[in-house]
Short mmCIF file of C-alpha atoms in Angstrom, two decimals:
data_model
loop_
_atom_site.label_atom_id
_atom_site.label_comp_id
_atom_site.label_asym_id
_atom_site.label_seq_id
_atom_site.Cartn_x
_atom_site.Cartn_y
_atom_site.Cartn_z
CA MET A 1 62.96 33.80 57.07
CA LEU A 2 62.34 35.90 59.12
CA PRO A 3 60.95 34.10 62.48
CA ARG A 4 57.18 34.41 63.06
CA SER A 5 55.54 36.81 65.35
CA ARG A 6 54.78 35.56 68.92
CA SER A 7 50.68 36.48 67.58
CA ALA A 8 51.20 34.70 65.17
CA TYR A 9 52.19 31.97 66.66
CA SER A 10 49.57 32.46 69.53
CA ARG A 11 46.98 31.89 66.60
CA GLY A 12 48.82 28.53 65.26
CA SER A 13 48.37 27.40 68.91
CA PHE A 14 45.26 28.36 68.81
CA ALA A 15 43.88 26.98 65.42
CA ILE A 16 45.45 23.68 66.92
CA GLU A 17 43.74 24.02 69.93
CA THR A 18 40.51 24.55 68.56
CA LEU A 19 40.78 21.04 65.94
CA ARG A 20 41.74 19.36 68.98
CA MET A 21 39.06 20.77 70.99
CA MET A 22 36.34 20.21 67.94
CA HIS A 23 38.02 15.71 67.67
CA VAL A 24 36.83 15.69 71.74
CA LEU A 25 33.97 18.01 72.49
CA PRO A 26 31.70 15.14 70.28
CA SER A 27 32.94 12.35 73.18
CA VAL A 28 32.27 15.26 75.61
CA LEU A 29 28.72 15.56 75.19
CA LEU A 30 27.99 11.82 74.28
CA SER A 31 29.61 11.15 78.30
CA LEU A 32 26.62 14.96 78.89
CA LEU A 33 24.55 12.98 77.46
CA ALA A 34 24.27 9.64 78.47
CA LEU A 35 24.48 10.44 83.31
CA ARG A 36 22.20 12.62 81.49
CA ALA A 37 19.75 9.33 80.10
CA GLN A 38 20.57 7.90 83.57
CA ALA A 39 18.88 11.43 85.42
CA ALA A 40 15.13 9.53 86.80
CA ASN A 41 12.19 11.10 87.68
CA ILE A 42 11.94 8.89 91.68
CA VAL A 43 9.07 9.10 93.91
CA SER A 44 10.59 8.52 97.25
CA THR A 45 7.93 7.03 99.62
CA ASN A 46 9.07 4.60 103.62
CA ASP A 47 6.16 3.60 106.49
CA ASP A 48 8.43 5.53 108.31
CA GLY A 49 6.94 8.70 108.02
CA TRP A 50 8.15 11.86 105.44
CA ALA A 51 9.99 13.58 108.72
CA GLU A 52 12.54 9.78 108.98
CA ILE A 53 15.77 10.90 108.56
CA ASN A 54 16.20 7.56 106.42
CA ILE A 55 14.50 9.37 103.51
CA ARG A 56 15.08 12.08 103.47
CA THR A 57 19.43 11.31 103.96
CA LEU A 58 18.24 9.71 100.67
CA TYR A 59 16.34 11.84 99.11
CA ASN A 60 19.31 13.89 99.43
CA ALA A 61 21.69 11.36 98.43
CA LEU A 62 19.26 10.64 94.92
CA THR A 63 19.21 14.14 94.41
CA LYS A 64 22.04 14.82 94.25
CA ALA A 65 22.56 12.40 92.10
CA GLY A 66 20.88 14.64 89.76
CA HIS A 67 17.97 12.94 89.24
CA SER A 68 15.08 14.52 90.34
CA VAL A 69 13.16 12.73 93.23
CA VAL A 70 9.68 13.97 95.05
CA LEU A 71 8.86 12.67 98.38
CA SER A 72 5.05 11.39 99.55
CA ALA A 73 5.38 9.26 102.96
CA PRO A 74 2.89 8.66 105.77
CA ALA A 75 2.78 12.07 108.50
CA GLU A 76 3.52 9.39 111.38
CA ASN A 77 5.21 5.92 111.25
CA GLU A 78 3.15 3.51 109.75
CA SER A 79 5.08 0.63 110.58
CA GLY A 80 3.95 -3.32 109.86
CA THR A 81 0.89 -1.45 108.38
CA GLY A 82 2.03 -4.16 105.61
CA SER A 83 -0.59 -3.57 101.85
CA ALA A 84 -3.59 -1.03 104.39
CA GLU A 85 -4.73 1.69 102.55
CA ALA A 86 -7.35 4.09 103.62
CA THR A 87 -8.52 7.88 102.37
CA PRO A 88 -6.00 9.78 104.15
CA SER A 89 -7.74 12.08 106.80
CA THR A 90 -7.07 15.76 108.61
CA VAL A 91 -3.87 15.49 110.86
CA THR A 92 -5.10 14.93 114.96
CA ASN A 93 -2.06 15.65 116.83
CA GLY A 94 0.18 16.62 114.74
CA CYS A 95 2.02 15.05 112.36
CA GLU A 96 5.02 12.60 113.81
CA PHE A 97 8.03 14.46 115.76
CA SER A 98 6.72 17.89 115.14
CA SER A 99 7.69 18.36 111.23
CA CYS A 100 3.10 19.30 110.81
CA PRO A 101 0.74 21.14 113.63
CA ALA A 102 -2.06 19.44 115.48
CA GLY A 103 -4.80 19.92 112.56
CA SER A 104 -2.77 20.25 109.56
CA PRO A 105 -4.71 18.74 106.07
CA ALA A 106 -4.73 14.78 105.41
CA THR A 107 -2.01 15.92 102.69
CA GLY A 108 1.10 18.52 103.24
CA SER A 109 4.24 19.75 101.62
CA ASN A 110 7.13 21.30 103.22
CA SER A 111 6.97 25.23 102.96
CA SER A 112 10.10 25.49 101.41
CA ASP A 113 10.74 22.42 99.61
CA THR A 114 6.62 21.12 98.08
CA ARG A 115 8.37 17.98 96.34
CA LEU A 116 8.49 16.85 100.53
CA ASN A 117 4.75 16.03 100.64
CA TYR A 118 3.48 14.18 103.85
CA VAL A 119 0.01 11.90 103.65
CA ASN A 120 -2.00 11.23 106.76
CA SER A 121 -2.32 7.44 105.86
CA TYR A 122 -0.61 4.12 105.11
CA PRO A 123 2.69 4.09 103.17
CA VAL A 124 0.00 2.29 100.23
CA THR A 125 -1.97 5.42 99.69
CA SER A 126 1.37 7.11 99.91
CA VAL A 127 3.01 5.92 97.19
CA LYS A 128 0.34 6.54 94.71
CA TYR A 129 -1.12 9.93 95.81
CA GLY A 130 3.49 10.42 95.81
CA VAL A 131 2.37 9.15 91.77
CA GLN A 132 -0.87 10.10 90.79
CA LYS A 133 -1.26 13.43 92.34
CA PHE A 134 2.05 15.13 93.90
CA ALA A 135 4.77 13.92 90.71
CA PRO A 136 2.72 15.51 88.09
CA ASN A 137 3.10 19.15 89.44
CA PHE A 138 7.39 18.27 88.60
CA PHE A 139 7.22 15.15 86.16
CA SER A 140 5.70 15.69 82.69
CA GLY A 141 4.68 12.02 83.12
CA ASN A 142 4.55 9.17 85.61
CA PRO A 143 8.09 8.49 87.42
CA ASP A 144 10.54 6.65 86.19
CA ILE A 145 10.92 4.27 89.40
CA VAL A 146 9.94 4.83 92.91
CA VAL A 147 11.94 4.16 95.60
CA SER A 148 10.99 2.53 99.54
CA GLY A 149 12.50 2.85 102.49
CA PRO A 150 16.00 3.10 103.77
CA ASN A 151 13.06 1.01 106.28
CA VAL A 152 14.42 1.38 109.71
CA GLY A 153 15.23 -2.14 111.00
CA ALA A 154 15.70 -4.96 107.77
CA ASN A 155 12.51 -7.27 106.47
CA LEU A 156 13.56 -10.15 105.66
CA GLY A 157 12.24 -13.34 104.33
CA SER A 158 8.89 -13.33 105.74
CA THR A 159 8.40 -9.95 107.65
CA VAL A 160 7.81 -8.81 104.02
CA GLN A 161 4.08 -9.79 104.07
CA ILE A 162 2.98 -6.85 106.19
CA SER A 163 6.55 -4.51 106.04
CA GLY A 164 4.99 -0.99 105.38
CA THR A 165 8.27 -0.67 103.44
CA VAL A 166 7.57 -3.02 101.16
CA GLY A 167 3.82 -3.19 100.57
CA ALA A 168 3.86 0.17 98.86
CA ALA A 169 7.39 -0.52 96.14
CA SER A 170 5.16 -3.56 95.73
CA ALA A 171 1.38 -2.43 95.25
CA ALA A 172 4.17 1.13 92.96
CA SER A 173 4.75 -2.58 90.69
CA ASN A 174 1.22 -4.78 91.02
CA GLN A 175 -0.94 -1.78 90.62
CA LEU A 176 0.48 0.80 89.49
CA GLY A 177 2.88 -0.78 86.78
CA ILE A 178 5.97 1.10 88.31
CA PRO A 179 9.34 -0.75 88.99
CA ALA A 180 10.08 -0.31 92.62
CA ILE A 181 12.18 -0.84 95.05
CA ALA A 182 12.37 -2.07 98.69
CA PHE A 183 15.16 -1.11 100.91
CA SER A 184 16.01 -1.35 105.29
CA GLY A 185 18.58 -1.76 106.78
CA THR A 186 19.96 -2.63 109.76
CA THR A 187 21.10 0.26 111.73
CA GLY A 188 18.78 2.14 113.56
CA SER A 189 15.77 3.64 115.30
CA GLN A 190 13.47 6.35 114.44
CA THR A 191 15.44 9.54 114.47
CA ALA A 192 14.27 13.65 112.85
CA TRP A 193 14.69 14.75 110.37
CA ASP A 194 16.28 18.40 111.49
CA VAL A 195 19.32 16.01 113.92
CA ALA A 196 23.60 16.20 112.54
CA THR A 197 21.96 12.76 110.61
CA PRO A 198 23.95 9.29 111.82
CA ASP A 199 26.68 7.48 110.44
CA TYR A 200 24.46 4.32 108.68
CA SER A 201 21.39 6.68 107.12
CA THR A 202 24.76 8.64 104.97
CA LEU A 203 26.10 4.27 104.21
CA TYR A 204 22.71 3.39 103.48
CA ALA A 205 21.63 6.78 101.37
CA ASP A 206 24.69 6.20 99.65
CA LEU A 207 24.82 1.97 98.70
CA SER A 208 20.66 3.05 98.10
CA VAL A 209 21.91 5.50 94.94
CA ASN A 210 24.34 2.75 93.72
CA LEU A 211 22.33 0.27 93.15
CA THR A 212 19.49 2.79 91.88
CA ASN A 213 21.60 3.87 89.33
CA THR A 214 23.02 1.18 88.43
CA LEU A 215 19.63 -0.81 87.23
CA LEU A 216 19.12 2.64 85.04
CA ALA A 217 21.74 2.09 83.34
CA SER A 218 21.21 -0.99 82.37
CA GLY A 219 18.15 0.58 80.90
CA THR A 220 14.55 -0.32 80.08
CA PRO A 221 12.67 -2.35 80.88
CA TYR A 222 14.18 -1.81 84.61
CA LEU A 223 13.01 -4.44 86.44
CA PRO A 224 10.72 -7.41 84.67
CA ASN A 225 6.83 -6.79 83.80
CA GLY A 226 5.13 -6.77 87.82
CA THR A 227 8.23 -7.54 89.39
CA TYR A 228 9.90 -5.56 92.18
CA LEU A 229 13.17 -5.49 94.37
CA ASN A 230 13.77 -6.30 97.79
CA VAL A 231 17.12 -4.78 99.52
CA ASN A 232 18.09 -5.26 103.03
CA PHE A 233 21.64 -3.77 104.12
CA PRO A 234 23.43 -5.58 107.62
CA SER A 235 24.45 -3.87 110.24
CA ALA A 236 26.74 -0.21 110.02
CA GLY A 237 28.71 2.56 110.89
CA SER A 238 29.80 3.47 114.25
CA GLY A 239 31.23 -0.33 115.94
CA THR A 240 30.38 -2.62 113.44
CA SER A 241 33.44 -3.55 111.19
CA CYS A 242 30.75 -1.42 108.09
CA THR A 243 32.13 1.72 108.02
CA ALA A 244 32.25 3.25 104.47
CA ALA A 245 30.14 2.16 101.13
CA ALA A 246 33.83 0.48 99.99
CA ASP A 247 32.46 -2.15 102.54
CA PHE A 248 30.04 -3.54 101.43
CA LYS A 249 29.12 -6.49 98.98
CA PHE A 250 25.39 -6.73 96.76
CA VAL A 251 24.22 -10.43 96.80
CA LEU A 252 21.40 -12.19 94.83
CA SER A 253 19.36 -13.36 97.18
CA ARG A 254 16.04 -15.03 97.63
CA ILE A 255 13.08 -14.05 100.05
CA LEU A 256 12.45 -17.43 101.28
CA SER A 257 13.47 -20.35 102.27
CA THR A 258 10.95 -22.36 101.32
CA SER A 259 11.02 -20.52 97.57
CA GLY A 260 11.58 -23.87 94.95
CA THR A 261 13.65 -22.87 92.07
CA THR A 262 15.96 -20.35 91.65
CA VAL A 263 18.42 -18.50 89.23
CA SER A 264 22.19 -20.15 89.21
CA THR A 265 24.94 -17.86 89.92
CA CYS A 266 27.70 -18.29 92.17
CA GLY A 267 28.65 -21.57 91.41
CA SER A 268 25.39 -22.39 93.00
CA ASP A 269 21.32 -24.21 91.69
CA THR A 270 19.84 -22.26 94.76
CA LEU A 271 20.43 -18.82 96.07
CA PRO A 272 20.89 -17.79 99.64
CA THR A 273 18.30 -16.81 102.19
CA GLU A 274 18.45 -12.87 102.94
CA THR A 275 19.03 -13.87 106.49
CA SER A 276 21.64 -15.99 106.21
CA VAL A 277 23.62 -12.86 103.43
CA VAL A 278 22.68 -10.24 106.35
CA ASP A 279 24.18 -12.09 109.51
CA THR A 280 27.39 -13.61 106.70
CA ASP A 281 30.49 -10.97 108.52
CA GLY A 282 32.00 -9.23 105.71
CA CYS A 283 29.04 -6.50 104.74
CA TYR A 284 26.68 -8.39 102.96
CA VAL A 285 24.05 -6.21 100.96
CA SER A 286 20.81 -8.68 99.71
CA VAL A 287 19.30 -8.03 96.66
CA SER A 288 15.86 -10.27 95.75
CA VAL A 289 13.38 -9.70 93.46
CA GLY A 290 9.85 -10.33 94.76
CA ASP A 291 7.08 -11.35 92.90
CA ALA A 292 4.48 -8.15 92.92
CA SER A 293 1.67 -9.51 93.85
CA THR A 294 2.90 -11.98 96.01
CA LYS A 295 5.78 -10.90 97.76
CA ASN A 296 7.27 -13.59 97.89
CA ASP A 297 10.83 -14.96 95.10
CA ALA A 298 9.31 -13.95 91.56
CA THR A 299 10.40 -17.22 88.98
CA ALA A 300 14.17 -17.81 87.98
CA ASP A 301 13.34 -16.13 84.65
CA GLN A 302 12.66 -12.96 86.37
CA GLN A 303 16.09 -13.94 88.46
CA SER A 304 18.20 -14.06 85.57
CA VAL A 305 16.47 -11.27 84.30
CA VAL A 306 17.44 -8.79 87.54
CA LEU A 307 21.35 -11.11 88.20
CA GLN A 308 22.25 -9.40 84.57
CA LYS A 309 20.91 -6.50 84.87
CA LEU A 310 23.74 -5.33 88.15
CA GLU A 311 26.31 -8.16 87.79
CA SER A 312 28.39 -4.92 88.05
CA ILE A 313 27.52 -4.66 91.32
CA LEU A 314 26.14 -8.17 92.02
CA SER A 315 29.68 -10.53 94.36
CA CYS A 316 29.23 -13.99 95.78
CA LEU A 317 29.23 -15.56 99.30
CA PRO A 318 31.93 -16.41 100.67
#
């Protein structure tokens, strides 16, 4: 028998490769579909202002992760305004960091990226505008989740009552029925969006995306009805021992030391407080389940649901 020609070998190889690809392709497509299924519509807000670098860094990180994000945050720094609300008004002196001129309208957007929006009012008003007025321009329905922050400075314990970052997250859940996470970071100061991004800001954004993606991957409902997550990052970046995202560990915690019954985990019947988690050496992040109506701790049953949803990234204190 004469040897087959090169073209015959090529045709045979092509046939084998085609069969192999027909076998592999479905699993590849399923993987891609799974990734696509986890991509979410997100409204991003804060209380430090729409032009503060933490919220812009998180916006970029969430977008890079494949999510569709609409930012809606106060025109100016509104830290410490809790759950206050007010009808937006004309921007008298201009937005923070000269991000919009004096006399600008009560609400507005970035000329080159209309997903970046300001509201000249409080954080709660901003998140409501984001969900009800801005998001419909980009989403076919309500956002899947609201992320607030990362705040400049921690929001631990009873501080949640006056935090605008927490106020926006709790309002999203309690008033709008949308699951929400409030992120806060110990390191940093008010910084404009248009300077070199500090390393702590990048770390907090990456960690926020990690937790958000884990929650989204757990399936709907993402959180128990009427709850929110209060997440606090420890000191991070230059001058600290926490300089890479891999250094950090998430720990389920409680907001108040006076909380009653909590879920049992890590060999204890009582969750550690947020402050004790963040103050522990070793880059620990506190993750508390809050009641959106009171802002204080949710029930043990609700904590248990979140424990199961986030178990793949949760750790115990040493």
